[in-house]
Short mmCIF file of C-alpha atoms in Angstrom, two decimals:
data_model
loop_
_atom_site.label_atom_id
_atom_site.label_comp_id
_atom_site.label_asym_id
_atom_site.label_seq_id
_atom_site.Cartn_x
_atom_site.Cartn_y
_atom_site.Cartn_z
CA UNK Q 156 -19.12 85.38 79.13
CA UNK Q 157 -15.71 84.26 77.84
CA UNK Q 158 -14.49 87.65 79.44
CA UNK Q 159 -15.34 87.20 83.20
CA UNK Q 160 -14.69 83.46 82.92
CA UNK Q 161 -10.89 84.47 81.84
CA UNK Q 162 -11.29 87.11 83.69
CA UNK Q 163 -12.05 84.99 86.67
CA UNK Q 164 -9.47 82.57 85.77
CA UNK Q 165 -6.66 85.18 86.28
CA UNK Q 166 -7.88 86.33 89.43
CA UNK Q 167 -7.97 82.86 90.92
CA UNK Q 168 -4.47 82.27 89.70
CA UNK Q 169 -3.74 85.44 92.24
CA UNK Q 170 -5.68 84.18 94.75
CA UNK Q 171 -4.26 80.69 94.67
CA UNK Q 172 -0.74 82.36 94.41
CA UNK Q 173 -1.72 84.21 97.69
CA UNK Q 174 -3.23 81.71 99.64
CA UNK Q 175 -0.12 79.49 98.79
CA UNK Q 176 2.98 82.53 100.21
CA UNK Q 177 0.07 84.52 102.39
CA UNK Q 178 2.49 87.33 101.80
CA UNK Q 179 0.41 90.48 100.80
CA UNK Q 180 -2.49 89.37 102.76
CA UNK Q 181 -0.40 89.32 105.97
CA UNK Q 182 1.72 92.27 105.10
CA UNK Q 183 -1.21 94.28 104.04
CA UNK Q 184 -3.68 93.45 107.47
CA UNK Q 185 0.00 94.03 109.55
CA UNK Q 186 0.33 97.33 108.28
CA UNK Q 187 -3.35 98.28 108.31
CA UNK Q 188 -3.57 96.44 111.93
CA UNK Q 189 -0.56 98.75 113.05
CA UNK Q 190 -1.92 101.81 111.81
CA UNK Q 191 -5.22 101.66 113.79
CA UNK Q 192 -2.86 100.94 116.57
CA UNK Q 193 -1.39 104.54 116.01
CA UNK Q 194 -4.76 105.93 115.68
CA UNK Q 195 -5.45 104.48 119.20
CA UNK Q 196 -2.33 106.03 120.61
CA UNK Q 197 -2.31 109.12 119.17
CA UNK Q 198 -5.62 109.87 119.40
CA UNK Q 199 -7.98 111.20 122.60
CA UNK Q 200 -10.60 108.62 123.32
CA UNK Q 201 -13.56 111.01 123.45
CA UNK Q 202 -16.92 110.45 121.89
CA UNK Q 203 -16.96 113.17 119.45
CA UNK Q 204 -13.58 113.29 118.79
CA UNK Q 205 -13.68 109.42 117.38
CA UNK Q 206 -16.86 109.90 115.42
CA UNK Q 207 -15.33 113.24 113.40
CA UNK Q 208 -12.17 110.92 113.17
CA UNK Q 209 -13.08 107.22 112.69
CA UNK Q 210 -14.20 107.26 108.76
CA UNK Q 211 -10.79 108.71 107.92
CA UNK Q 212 -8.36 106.67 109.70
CA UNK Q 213 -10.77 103.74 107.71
CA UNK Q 214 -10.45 104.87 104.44
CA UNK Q 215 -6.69 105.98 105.15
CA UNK Q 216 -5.69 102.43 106.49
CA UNK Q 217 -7.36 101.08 103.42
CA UNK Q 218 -5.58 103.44 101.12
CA UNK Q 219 -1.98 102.74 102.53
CA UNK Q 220 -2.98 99.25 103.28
CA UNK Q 221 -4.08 98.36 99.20
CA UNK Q 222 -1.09 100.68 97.51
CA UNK Q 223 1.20 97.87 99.37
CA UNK Q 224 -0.94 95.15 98.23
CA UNK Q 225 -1.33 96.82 95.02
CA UNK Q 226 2.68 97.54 94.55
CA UNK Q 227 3.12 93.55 94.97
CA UNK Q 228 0.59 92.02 93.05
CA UNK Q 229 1.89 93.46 90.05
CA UNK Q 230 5.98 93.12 90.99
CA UNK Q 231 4.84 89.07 91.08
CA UNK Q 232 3.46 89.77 87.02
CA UNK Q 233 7.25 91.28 87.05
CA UNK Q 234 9.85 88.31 88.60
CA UNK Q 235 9.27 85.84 85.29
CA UNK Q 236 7.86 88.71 83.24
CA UNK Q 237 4.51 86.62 83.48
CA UNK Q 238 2.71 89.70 82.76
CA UNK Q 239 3.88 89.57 79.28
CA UNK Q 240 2.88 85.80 79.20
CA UNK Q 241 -0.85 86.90 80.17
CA UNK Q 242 -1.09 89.60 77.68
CA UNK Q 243 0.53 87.29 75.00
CA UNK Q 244 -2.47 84.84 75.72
CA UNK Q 245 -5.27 85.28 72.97
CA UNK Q 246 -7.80 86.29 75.80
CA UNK Q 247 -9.15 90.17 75.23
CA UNK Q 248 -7.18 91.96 77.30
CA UNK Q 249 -10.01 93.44 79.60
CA UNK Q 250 -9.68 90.29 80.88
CA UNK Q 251 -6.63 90.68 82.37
CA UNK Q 252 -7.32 93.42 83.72
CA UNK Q 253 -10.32 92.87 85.54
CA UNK Q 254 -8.99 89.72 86.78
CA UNK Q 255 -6.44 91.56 87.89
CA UNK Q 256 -8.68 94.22 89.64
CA UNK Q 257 -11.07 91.67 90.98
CA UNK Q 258 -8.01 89.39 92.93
CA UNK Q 259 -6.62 93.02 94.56
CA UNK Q 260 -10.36 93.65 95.22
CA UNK Q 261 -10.88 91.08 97.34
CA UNK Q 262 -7.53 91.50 99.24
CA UNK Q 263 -8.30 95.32 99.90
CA UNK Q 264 -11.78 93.84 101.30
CA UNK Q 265 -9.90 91.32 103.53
CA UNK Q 266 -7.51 94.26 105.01
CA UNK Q 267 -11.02 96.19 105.84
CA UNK Q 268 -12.48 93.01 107.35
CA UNK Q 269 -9.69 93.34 109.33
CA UNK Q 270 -9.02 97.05 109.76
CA UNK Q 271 -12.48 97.70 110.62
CA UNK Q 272 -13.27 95.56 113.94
CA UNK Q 273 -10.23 96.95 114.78
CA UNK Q 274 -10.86 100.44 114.70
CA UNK Q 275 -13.94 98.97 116.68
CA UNK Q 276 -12.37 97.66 119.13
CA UNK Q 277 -9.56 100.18 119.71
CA UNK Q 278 -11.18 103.30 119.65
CA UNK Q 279 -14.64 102.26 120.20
CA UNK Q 280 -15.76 103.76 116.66
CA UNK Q 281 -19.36 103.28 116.53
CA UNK Q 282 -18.99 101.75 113.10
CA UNK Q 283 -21.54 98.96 113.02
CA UNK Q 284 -24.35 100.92 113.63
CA UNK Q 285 -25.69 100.55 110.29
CA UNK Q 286 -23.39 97.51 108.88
CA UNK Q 287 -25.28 97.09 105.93
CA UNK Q 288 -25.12 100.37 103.69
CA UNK Q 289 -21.07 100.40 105.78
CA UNK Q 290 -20.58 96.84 103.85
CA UNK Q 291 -21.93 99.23 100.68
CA UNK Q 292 -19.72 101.40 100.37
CA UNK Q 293 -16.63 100.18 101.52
CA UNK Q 294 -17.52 97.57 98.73
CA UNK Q 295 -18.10 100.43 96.05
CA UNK Q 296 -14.56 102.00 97.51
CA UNK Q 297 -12.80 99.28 97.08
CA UNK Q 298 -14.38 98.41 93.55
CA UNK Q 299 -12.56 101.90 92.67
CA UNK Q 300 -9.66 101.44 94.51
CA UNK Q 301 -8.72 98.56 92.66
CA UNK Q 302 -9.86 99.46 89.02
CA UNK Q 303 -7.76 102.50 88.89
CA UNK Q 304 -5.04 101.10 90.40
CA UNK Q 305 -4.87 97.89 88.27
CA UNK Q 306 -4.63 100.65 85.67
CA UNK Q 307 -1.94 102.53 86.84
CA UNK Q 308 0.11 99.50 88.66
CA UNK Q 309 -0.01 97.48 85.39
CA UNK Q 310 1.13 100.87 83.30
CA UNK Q 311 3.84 101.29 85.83
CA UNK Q 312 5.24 97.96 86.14
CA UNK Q 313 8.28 98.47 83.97
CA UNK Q 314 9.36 101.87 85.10
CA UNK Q 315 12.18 101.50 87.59
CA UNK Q 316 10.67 104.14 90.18
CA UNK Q 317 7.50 102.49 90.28
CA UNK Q 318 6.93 102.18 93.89
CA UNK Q 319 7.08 105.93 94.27
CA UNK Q 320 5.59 106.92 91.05
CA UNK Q 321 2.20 104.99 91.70
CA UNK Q 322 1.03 106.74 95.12
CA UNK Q 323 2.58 110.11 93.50
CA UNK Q 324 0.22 109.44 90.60
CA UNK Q 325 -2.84 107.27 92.11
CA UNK Q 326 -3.77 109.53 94.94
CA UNK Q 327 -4.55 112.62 93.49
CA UNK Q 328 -7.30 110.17 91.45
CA UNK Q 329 -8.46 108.78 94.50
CA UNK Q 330 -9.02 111.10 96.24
CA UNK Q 331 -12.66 112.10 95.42
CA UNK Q 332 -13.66 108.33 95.95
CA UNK Q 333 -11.77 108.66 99.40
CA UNK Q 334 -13.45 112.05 100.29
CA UNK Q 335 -17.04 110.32 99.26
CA UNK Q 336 -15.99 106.89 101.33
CA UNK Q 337 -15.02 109.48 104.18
CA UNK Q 338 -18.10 111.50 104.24
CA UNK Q 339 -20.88 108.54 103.27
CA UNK Q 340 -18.94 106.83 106.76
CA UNK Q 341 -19.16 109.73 108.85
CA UNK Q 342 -23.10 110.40 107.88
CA UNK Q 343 -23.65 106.61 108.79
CA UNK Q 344 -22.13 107.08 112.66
CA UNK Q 345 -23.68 110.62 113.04
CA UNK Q 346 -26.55 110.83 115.25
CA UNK Q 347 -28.90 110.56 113.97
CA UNK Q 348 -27.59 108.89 110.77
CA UNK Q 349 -27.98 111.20 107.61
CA UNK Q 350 -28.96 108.92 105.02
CA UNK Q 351 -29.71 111.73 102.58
CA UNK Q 352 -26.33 112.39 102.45
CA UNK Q 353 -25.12 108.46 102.69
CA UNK Q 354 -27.23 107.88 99.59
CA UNK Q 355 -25.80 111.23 98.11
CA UNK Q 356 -22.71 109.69 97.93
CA UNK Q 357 -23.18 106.38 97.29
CA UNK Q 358 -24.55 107.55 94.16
CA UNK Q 359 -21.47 109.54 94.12
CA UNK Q 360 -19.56 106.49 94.53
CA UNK Q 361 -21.59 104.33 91.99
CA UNK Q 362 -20.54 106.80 89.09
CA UNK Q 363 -17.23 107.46 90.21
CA UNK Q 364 -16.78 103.42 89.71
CA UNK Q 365 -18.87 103.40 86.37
CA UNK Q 366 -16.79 106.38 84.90
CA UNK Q 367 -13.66 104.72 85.71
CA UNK Q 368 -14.09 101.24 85.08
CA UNK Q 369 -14.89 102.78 81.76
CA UNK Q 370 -12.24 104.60 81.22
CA UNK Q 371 -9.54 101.96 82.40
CA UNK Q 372 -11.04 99.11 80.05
CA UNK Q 373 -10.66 101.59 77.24
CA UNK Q 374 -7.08 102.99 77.68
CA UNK Q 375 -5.72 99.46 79.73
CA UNK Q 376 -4.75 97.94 76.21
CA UNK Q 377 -2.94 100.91 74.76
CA UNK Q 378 -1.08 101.51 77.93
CA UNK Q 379 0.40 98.12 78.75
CA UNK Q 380 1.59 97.89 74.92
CA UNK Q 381 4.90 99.67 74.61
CA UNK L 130 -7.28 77.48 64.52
CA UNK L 131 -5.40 79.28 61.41
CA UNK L 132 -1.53 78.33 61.56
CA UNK L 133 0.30 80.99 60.58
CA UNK L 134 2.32 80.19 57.42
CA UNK L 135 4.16 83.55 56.88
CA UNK L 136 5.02 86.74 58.12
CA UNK L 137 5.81 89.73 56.23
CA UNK L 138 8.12 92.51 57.91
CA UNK L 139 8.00 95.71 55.99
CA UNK L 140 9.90 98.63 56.63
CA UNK L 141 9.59 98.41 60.56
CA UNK L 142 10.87 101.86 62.49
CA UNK L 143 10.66 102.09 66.21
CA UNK L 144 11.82 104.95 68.43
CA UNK L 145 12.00 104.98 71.92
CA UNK L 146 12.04 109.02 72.59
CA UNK L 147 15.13 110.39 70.40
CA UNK L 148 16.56 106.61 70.63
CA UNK L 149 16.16 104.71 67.20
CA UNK L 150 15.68 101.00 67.83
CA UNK L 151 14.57 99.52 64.35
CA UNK L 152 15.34 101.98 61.04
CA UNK L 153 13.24 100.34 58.13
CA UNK L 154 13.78 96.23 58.74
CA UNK L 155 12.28 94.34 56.36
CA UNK L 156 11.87 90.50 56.36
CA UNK L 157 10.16 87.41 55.44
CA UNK L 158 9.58 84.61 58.10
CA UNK L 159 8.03 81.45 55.96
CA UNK L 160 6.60 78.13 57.66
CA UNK L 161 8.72 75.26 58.24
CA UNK L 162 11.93 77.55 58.70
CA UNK L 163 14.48 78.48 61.51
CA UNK L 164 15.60 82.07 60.99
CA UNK L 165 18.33 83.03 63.23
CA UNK L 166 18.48 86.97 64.22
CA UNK L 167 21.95 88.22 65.12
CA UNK L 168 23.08 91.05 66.56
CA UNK L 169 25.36 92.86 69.29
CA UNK L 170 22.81 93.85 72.06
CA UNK L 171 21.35 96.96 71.23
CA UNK L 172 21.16 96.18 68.02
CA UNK L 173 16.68 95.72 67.50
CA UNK L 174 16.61 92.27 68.22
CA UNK L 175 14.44 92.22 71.33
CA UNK L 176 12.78 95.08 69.84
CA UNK L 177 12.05 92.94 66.97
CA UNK L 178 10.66 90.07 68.92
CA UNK L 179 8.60 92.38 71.05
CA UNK L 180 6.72 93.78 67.79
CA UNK L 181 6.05 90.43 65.91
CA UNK L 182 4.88 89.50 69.40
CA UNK L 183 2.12 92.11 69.24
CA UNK L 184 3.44 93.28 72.57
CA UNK L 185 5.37 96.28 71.27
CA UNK L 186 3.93 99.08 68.71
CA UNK L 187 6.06 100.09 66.21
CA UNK L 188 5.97 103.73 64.86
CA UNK L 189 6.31 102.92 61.44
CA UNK L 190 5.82 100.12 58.80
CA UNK L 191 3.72 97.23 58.69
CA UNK L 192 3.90 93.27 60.18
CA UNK L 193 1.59 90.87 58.15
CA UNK L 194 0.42 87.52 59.69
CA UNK L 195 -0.88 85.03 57.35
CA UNK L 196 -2.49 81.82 57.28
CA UNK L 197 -3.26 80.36 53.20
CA UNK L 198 -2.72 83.65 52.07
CA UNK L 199 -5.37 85.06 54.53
CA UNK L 200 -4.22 88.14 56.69
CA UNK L 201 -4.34 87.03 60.64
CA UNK L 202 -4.90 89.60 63.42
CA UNK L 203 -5.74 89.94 66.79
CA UNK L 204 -6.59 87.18 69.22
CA UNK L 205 -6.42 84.59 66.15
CA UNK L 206 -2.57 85.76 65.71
CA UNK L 207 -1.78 85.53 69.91
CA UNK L 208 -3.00 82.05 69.98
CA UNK L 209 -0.71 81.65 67.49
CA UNK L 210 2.45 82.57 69.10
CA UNK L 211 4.64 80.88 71.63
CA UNK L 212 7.41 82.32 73.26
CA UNK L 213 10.57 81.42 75.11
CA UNK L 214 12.97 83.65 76.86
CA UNK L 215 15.01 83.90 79.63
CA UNK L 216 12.37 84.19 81.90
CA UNK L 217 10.28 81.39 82.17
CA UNK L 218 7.31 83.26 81.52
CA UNK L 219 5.62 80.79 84.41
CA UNK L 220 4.70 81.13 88.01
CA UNK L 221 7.38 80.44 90.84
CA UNK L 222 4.30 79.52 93.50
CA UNK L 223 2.57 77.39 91.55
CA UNK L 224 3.53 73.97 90.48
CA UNK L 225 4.33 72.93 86.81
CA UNK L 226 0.91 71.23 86.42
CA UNK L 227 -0.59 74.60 87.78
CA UNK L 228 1.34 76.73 85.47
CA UNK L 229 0.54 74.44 82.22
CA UNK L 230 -3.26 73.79 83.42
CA UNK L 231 -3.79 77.97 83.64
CA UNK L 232 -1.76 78.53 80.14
CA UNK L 233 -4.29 75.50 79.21
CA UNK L 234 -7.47 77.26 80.07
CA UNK L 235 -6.35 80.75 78.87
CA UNK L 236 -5.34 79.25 75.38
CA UNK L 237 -8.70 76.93 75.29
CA UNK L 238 -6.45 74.02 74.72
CA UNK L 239 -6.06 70.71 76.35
CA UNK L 240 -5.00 70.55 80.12
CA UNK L 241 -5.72 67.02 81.09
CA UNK L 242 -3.76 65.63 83.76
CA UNK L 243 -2.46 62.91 81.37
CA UNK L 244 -2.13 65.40 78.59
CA UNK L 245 0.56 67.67 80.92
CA UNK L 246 1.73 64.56 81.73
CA UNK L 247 2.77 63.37 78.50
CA UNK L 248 3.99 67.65 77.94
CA UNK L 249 5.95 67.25 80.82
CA UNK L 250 7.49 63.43 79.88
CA UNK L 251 8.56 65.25 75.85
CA UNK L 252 10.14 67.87 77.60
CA UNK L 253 12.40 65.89 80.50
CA UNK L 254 11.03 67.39 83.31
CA UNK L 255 11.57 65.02 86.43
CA UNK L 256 8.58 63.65 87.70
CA UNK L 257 9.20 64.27 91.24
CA UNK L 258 9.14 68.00 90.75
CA UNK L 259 6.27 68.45 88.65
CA UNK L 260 3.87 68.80 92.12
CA UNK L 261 7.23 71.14 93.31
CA UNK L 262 6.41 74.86 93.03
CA UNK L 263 8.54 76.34 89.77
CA UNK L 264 10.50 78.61 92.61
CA UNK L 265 12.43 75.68 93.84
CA UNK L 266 13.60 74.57 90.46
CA UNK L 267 17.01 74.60 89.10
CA UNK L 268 17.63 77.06 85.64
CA UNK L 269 17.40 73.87 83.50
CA UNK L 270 14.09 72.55 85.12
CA UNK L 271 12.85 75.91 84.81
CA UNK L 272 13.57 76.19 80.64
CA UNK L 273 12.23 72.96 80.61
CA UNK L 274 8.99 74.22 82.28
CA UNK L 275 9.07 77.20 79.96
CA UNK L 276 9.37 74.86 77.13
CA UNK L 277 6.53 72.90 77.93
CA UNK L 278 4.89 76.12 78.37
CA UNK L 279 5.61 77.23 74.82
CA UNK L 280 4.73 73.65 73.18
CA UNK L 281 1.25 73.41 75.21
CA UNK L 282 -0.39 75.84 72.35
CA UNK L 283 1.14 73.82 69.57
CA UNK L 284 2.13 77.41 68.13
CA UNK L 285 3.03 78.17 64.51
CA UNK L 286 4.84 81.02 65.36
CA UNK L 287 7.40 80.70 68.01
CA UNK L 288 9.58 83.60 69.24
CA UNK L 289 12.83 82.58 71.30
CA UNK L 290 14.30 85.36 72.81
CA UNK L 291 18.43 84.44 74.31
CA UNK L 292 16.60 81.21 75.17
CA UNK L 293 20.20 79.36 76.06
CA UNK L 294 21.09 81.44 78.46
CA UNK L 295 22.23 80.09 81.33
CA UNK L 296 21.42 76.47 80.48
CA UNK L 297 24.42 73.64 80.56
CA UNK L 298 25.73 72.46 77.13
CA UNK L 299 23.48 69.20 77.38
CA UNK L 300 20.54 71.34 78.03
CA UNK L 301 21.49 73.75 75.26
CA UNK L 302 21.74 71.43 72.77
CA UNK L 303 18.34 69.48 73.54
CA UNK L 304 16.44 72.53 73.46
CA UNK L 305 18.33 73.16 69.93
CA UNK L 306 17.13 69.15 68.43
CA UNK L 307 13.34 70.20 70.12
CA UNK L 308 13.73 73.64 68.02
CA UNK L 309 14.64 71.36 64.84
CA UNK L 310 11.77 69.52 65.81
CA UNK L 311 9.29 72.25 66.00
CA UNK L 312 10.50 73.69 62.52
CA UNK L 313 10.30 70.52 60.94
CA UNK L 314 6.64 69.94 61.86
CA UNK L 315 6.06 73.10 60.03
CA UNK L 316 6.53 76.33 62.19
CA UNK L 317 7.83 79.63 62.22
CA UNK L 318 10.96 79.48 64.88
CA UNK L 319 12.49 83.02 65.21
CA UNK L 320 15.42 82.68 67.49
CA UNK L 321 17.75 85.51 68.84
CA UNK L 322 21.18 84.44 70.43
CA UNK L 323 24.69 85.02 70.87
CA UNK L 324 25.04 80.83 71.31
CA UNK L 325 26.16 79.88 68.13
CA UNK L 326 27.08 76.86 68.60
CA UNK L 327 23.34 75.71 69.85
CA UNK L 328 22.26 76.51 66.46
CA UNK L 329 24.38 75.63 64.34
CA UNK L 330 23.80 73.09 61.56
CA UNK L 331 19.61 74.29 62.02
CA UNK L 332 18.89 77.72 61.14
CA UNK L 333 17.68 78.17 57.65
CA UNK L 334 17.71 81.40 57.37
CA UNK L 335 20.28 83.91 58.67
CA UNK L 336 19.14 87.84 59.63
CA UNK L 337 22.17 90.01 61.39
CA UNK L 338 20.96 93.25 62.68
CA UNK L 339 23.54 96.19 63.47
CA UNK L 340 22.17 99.90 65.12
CA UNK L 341 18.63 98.95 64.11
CA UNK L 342 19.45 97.93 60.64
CA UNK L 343 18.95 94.41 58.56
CA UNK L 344 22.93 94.38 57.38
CA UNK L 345 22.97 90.79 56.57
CA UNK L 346 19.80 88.51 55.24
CA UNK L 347 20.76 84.59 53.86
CA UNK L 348 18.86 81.52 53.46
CA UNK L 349 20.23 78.32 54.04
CA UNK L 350 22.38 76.02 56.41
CA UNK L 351 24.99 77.33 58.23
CA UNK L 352 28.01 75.71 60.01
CA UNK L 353 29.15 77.19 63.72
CA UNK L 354 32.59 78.48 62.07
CA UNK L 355 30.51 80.12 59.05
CA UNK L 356 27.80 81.58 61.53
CA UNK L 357 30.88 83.10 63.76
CA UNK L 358 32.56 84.31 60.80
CA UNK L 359 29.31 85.94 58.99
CA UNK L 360 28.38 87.13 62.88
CA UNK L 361 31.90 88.79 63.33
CA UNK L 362 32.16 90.06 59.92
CA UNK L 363 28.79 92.06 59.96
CA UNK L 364 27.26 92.36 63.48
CA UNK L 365 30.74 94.55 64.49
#
């Protein structure tokens, strides 16, 4: 219990830090906003052509949207080196990180709150056909989005090339939970909607989160201590 | 709560890749003592800091917290240690009651309004700008903040990394007479400098490092002219 409530008092330090400057929300739902606005250009508005295209631009938006948000989050931890104040405090660790995770969670989830309509509205993506298992596993997505790249963000945060090392190094481990967010997507606007395969890789999904939440509370300490 | 009363450095080593930052330092840190650690930069101080902060690993050799003659590790030993350094170590978007009421929570200590109040009143930071965020404050405010910050845990163990730097001579020496004041109610100050002057007349205990090595180890009270002579005649 004393883990999620520090936990959860890190995260709303974010949070309040965020609502206070606005600055990765904004910069984050700007660039996912102007992406789907690309999408809409570039892209022919036909039926089919949307449906085989839709989940991806989602999950991509999402992807390039949360590395910015992810970058900043942790630069903040960098400009009074309070990230060495939080892992100084006499809290277990894993609770930095998952309050960590759980603040860039819920920002990710704001840009596709924002990114999705969008899409919506621009392309005329069927995506709220089925909103509930949608809501599912952008949630699960996200959950894994933000785990492995607490890890990797927080492990990165005092090399100087950081902002180029962390895509170089976090996509190649997302993509699997971007291939699964793609695919359980596009079997949700098919029609009819496959919901073999949306459970398929849900599960999928599930594990994928489970396996690495796993992994990152057991290497987080060791690789945040010089 | 265990307060540490000493800490045993023995035969420290730390490498970073083919670069040797510590070679074999050995000290003893006792309660109610001031040890100054000198040294040209490069020379293990930080270094040094960073592993008797539990924040750095060191390759080789062992650091011993203890409390009554009981070894300390862990969580027990973090709660233990304050730090000041050049950076504040505190939030620039949140206020100075925010800052000191999250450091409040994550220690388990304390975080009244009144309490921070009183923090805030020991420390001489104006009233006006305690509701200000910490970006807008001026580098004295700011150390003064950082201060409070480090005196909120009542720690037994304080680490002060170049914590001078950039402060005005008034604000250098007050943070030097609250240092005195911190050792004499029985803690551990470590301080690493290059302002002399700030602590001289309050260090007990002198350590100068040179290339990762522990040239020079004294006890006792040094004057500024005998700290800048013993600095110039081994940290070179």
């Amino acid at each position: 219990m004393s883990v999620l409530r520090q936990a959860a008092r890190v995260a709303w330090k974010d949070l309040r830090i965020e609502l206070r400057s606005r600055e990765i929300l904004y910069t984050m739902a700007f660039f996912a906003g102007l992406l789907v606005v690309v999408y809409a250009f570039a892209f022919p508005r036909d039926e089919r052509a949307v449906r085989g295209a839709a989940p991806g631009m989602l999950w991509v938006a999402i992807a390039f949207a949360g590395t910015i948000g992810l970058g900043r989050a942790f630069d903040r931890e960098r400009e009074n080196d309070t990230m060495r104040a939080l892992l100084l405090a006499p809290v277990p660790r894993l609770a930095v990180f998952l309050g960590k995770a759980i603040s860039i969670a819920l920002l990710v989830l704001a840009v596709a709150a924002v990114c999705t309509p969008l899409l919506v509205l621009f392309l005329g993506a069927p995506l709220f056909t089925h909103p509930g298992p949608l809501v599912l596993v952008i949630l699960l997505g996200v959950i894994g989005f933000s785990v492995v790249g607490s890890v990797f963000a927080a492990t990165l945060l005092k090399v100087r090339s950081r902002d180029v090392l962390l895509p170089v190094i976090l996509y190649p481990l997302l993509i699997p939970l971007f291939v699964a967010g793609t695919k359980t997507t596009m079997a949700l606007i098919s029609t009819p909607a496959d919901f073999h395969a949306v459970w398929y890789w849900i599960q999928f999904l599930g594990i994928y989160d489970a396996v690495f939440l796993v992994l990152s509370v057991w290497t987080f300490e060791s690789l945040v201590i010089e | 709560m265990a307060a540490l009363d000493q800490v045993q450095i023995k035969k420290l080593t730390k490498r970073y890749g083919s670069e040797r930052a510590l070679g074999g330092v050995s000290l003893e840190l006792t309660a109610g003592k001031m040890c100054a650690l000198l040294g040209h930069n490069g020379a293990g101080k930080t270094t040094l800091l960073g592993i008797l902060s539990t924040l750095v690993r060191q390759n080789d050799g062992v650091v011993s917290y203890r409390s009554n003659g009981n070894e300390v590790t862990g969580e027990a030993v973090r709660r233990e240690i304050g730090m000041l350094a050049h950076a504040s170590l505190c939030y620039g978007e949140l206020t100075a009651h925010e800052n000191l009421e999250l450091v409040a929570g994550l220690y388990g200590v304390d975080g009244s309004k009144a309490a921070l109040a009183t923090l805030l009143d020991r420390v001489g930071l104006d009233a006006k700008a305690r509701d200000r965020v910490a970006r807008t404050y001026s580098r004295g405010m700011l150390q003064r903040l950082a201060l409070a910050r480090a005196l909120l845990t009542r720690p037994s163990l304080l680490l002060l990394d170049e914590p001078f730097t950039g402060l005005d001579r008034d604000g250098a020496l007050a943070l030097g007479e609250q240092l005195g004041v911190l050792r004499d109610g029985g803690a551990i100050v470590v301080v690493v400098t290059h302002d002399l002057e700030a602590i001289a007349d309050r260090t007990d205990h002198v350590a100068i490092l040179r290339r990762g090595q522990l040239v020079f180890e004294d006890r006792g009270s040094y004057s500024y002219e005998k700290l800048k002579d013993l600095y110039h005649s081994h940290a070179n």
